Every structure is written in structure tokens, then in C-alpha cells.
Coordinates of C-alpha atoms in Angstrom, one line a residue:
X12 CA 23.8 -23.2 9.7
X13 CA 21.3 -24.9 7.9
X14 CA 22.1 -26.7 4.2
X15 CA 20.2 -26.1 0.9
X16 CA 18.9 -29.8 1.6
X17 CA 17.3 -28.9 5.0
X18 CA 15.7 -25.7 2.8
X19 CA 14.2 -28.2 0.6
X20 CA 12.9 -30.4 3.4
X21 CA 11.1 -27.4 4.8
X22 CA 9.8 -26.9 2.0
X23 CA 8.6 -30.6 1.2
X24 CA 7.0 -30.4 4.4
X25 CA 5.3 -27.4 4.6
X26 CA 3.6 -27.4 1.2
X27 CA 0.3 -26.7 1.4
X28 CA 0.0 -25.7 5.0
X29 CA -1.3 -22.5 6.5
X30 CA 1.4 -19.1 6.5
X31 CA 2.1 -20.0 10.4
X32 CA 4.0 -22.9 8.9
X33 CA 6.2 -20.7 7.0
X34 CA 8.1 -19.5 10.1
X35 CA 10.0 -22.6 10.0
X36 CA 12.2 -21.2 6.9
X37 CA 13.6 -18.4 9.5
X38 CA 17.2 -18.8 9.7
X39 CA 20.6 -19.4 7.3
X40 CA 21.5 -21.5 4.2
X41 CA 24.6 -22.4 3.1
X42 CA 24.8 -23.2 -0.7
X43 CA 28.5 -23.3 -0.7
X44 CA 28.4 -20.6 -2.9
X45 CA 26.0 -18.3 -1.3
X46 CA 24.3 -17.8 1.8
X47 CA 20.3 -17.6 2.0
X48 CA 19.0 -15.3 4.9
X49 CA 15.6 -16.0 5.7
X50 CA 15.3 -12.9 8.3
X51 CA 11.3 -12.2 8.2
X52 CA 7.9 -14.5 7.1
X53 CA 5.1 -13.3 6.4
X54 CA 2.8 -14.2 8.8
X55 CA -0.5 -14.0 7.1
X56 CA -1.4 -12.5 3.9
X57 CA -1.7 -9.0 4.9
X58 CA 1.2 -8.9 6.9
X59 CA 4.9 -7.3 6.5
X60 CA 6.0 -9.4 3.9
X61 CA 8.7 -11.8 4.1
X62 CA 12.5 -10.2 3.9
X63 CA 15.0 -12.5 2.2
X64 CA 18.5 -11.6 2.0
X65 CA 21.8 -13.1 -0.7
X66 CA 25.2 -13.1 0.7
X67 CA 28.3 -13.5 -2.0
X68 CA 31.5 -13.8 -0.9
X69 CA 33.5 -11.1 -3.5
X70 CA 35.9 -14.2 -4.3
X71 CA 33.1 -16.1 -5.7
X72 CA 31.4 -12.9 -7.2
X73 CA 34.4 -10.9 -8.5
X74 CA 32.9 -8.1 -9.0
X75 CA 35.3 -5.4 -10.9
X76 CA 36.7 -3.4 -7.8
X77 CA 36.0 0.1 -9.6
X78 CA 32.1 -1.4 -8.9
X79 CA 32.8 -1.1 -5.1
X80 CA 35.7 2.0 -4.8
X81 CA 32.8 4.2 -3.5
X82 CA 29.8 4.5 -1.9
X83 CA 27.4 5.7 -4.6
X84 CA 28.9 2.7 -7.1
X85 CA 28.0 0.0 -4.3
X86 CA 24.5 1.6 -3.7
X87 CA 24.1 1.4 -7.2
X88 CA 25.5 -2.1 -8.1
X89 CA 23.6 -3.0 -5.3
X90 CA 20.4 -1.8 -6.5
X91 CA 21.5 -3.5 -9.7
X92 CA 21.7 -6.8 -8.3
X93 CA 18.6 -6.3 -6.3
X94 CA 16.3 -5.7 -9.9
X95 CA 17.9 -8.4 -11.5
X96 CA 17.2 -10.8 -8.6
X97 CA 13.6 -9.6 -8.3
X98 CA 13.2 -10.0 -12.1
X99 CA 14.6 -13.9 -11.6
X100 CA 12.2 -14.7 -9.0
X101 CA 9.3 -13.5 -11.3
X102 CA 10.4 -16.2 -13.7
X103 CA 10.0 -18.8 -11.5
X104 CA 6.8 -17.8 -10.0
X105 CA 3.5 -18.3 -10.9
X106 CA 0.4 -15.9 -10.6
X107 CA 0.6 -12.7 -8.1
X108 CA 3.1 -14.7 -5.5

């Protein structure tokens, strides 16, 4: 597994390329903390676009364990998470990226 360090090198070196460059972020990222799955790149602009997933252990997260005794709390703390990650990202974009 890759290191958040080898992340930013990628990134370093494929600014300003074409998408095909991209494909190089494929893979995992350990940030001690949290894993980074880079599962999917987009391949060109009207492609699928790129999926990205977050792993938390639950010893790092501690989420309450009434949030998880069920399915429909851990679609919904789930979904949770996935809007408040989304909203993140917008904050550290710029234009319609």
C-alpha cells in the first residue's frame, strides 16, 4: 500500500498533464488514520467519473454503536457521511471540478 507521500508525488507529477495520466492515482493510501481507495479514473471528460472511496477503522471513528445496531441507521449514517464529505471537497475545489 501506497503512503499519502507517494499520493502527493503523483500528484506533483501529473499536474497538468492529459486525463490518461490520472490512471496512475489507481490504487490504496494509507494515512495512518484512514485509508484512500482510488478504485476508478476518469478517463476523459465524458467518461464514468472517477469513484473514490474513505475507510475508517471504528476505533479511530467511534461512532456511537446505536449509529450502527441496524441496517437502516448505517445506510443512513452512511449517507450522512457521504454529504458531508461531498460538501468538504466542494470547499476545496475551485470552478465546476
Amino acid at each position: 500500500m501506497r503512503t499519502r507521500e507517494d499520493l502527493k508525488r503523483i500528484l506533483q507529477r501529473i499536474d497538468r498533464k492529459g486525463y490518461k495520466a490520472y490512471k496512475d492515482l489507481e490504487g490504496e493510501y494509507d494515512f495512518l488514520e484512514f485509508i484512500v481507495f482510488i478504485d476508478h479514473v476518469q478517463g476523459d471528460p465524458f467518461a464514468f467519473p472517477s469513484r473514490v472511496r474513505v475507510v475508517v477503522s471504528q476505533s479511530v471513528a467511534r461512532f456511537p454503536g446505536s449509529l450502527l445496531d441496524n441496517k437502516i441507521k448505517r445506510i443512513a449514517l452512511g449517507d450522512y457521511l457521504t454529504r458531508q464529505f461531498g460538501r468538504a471537497i466542494k470547499g476545496c475545489i475551485k470552478g465546476n471540478r
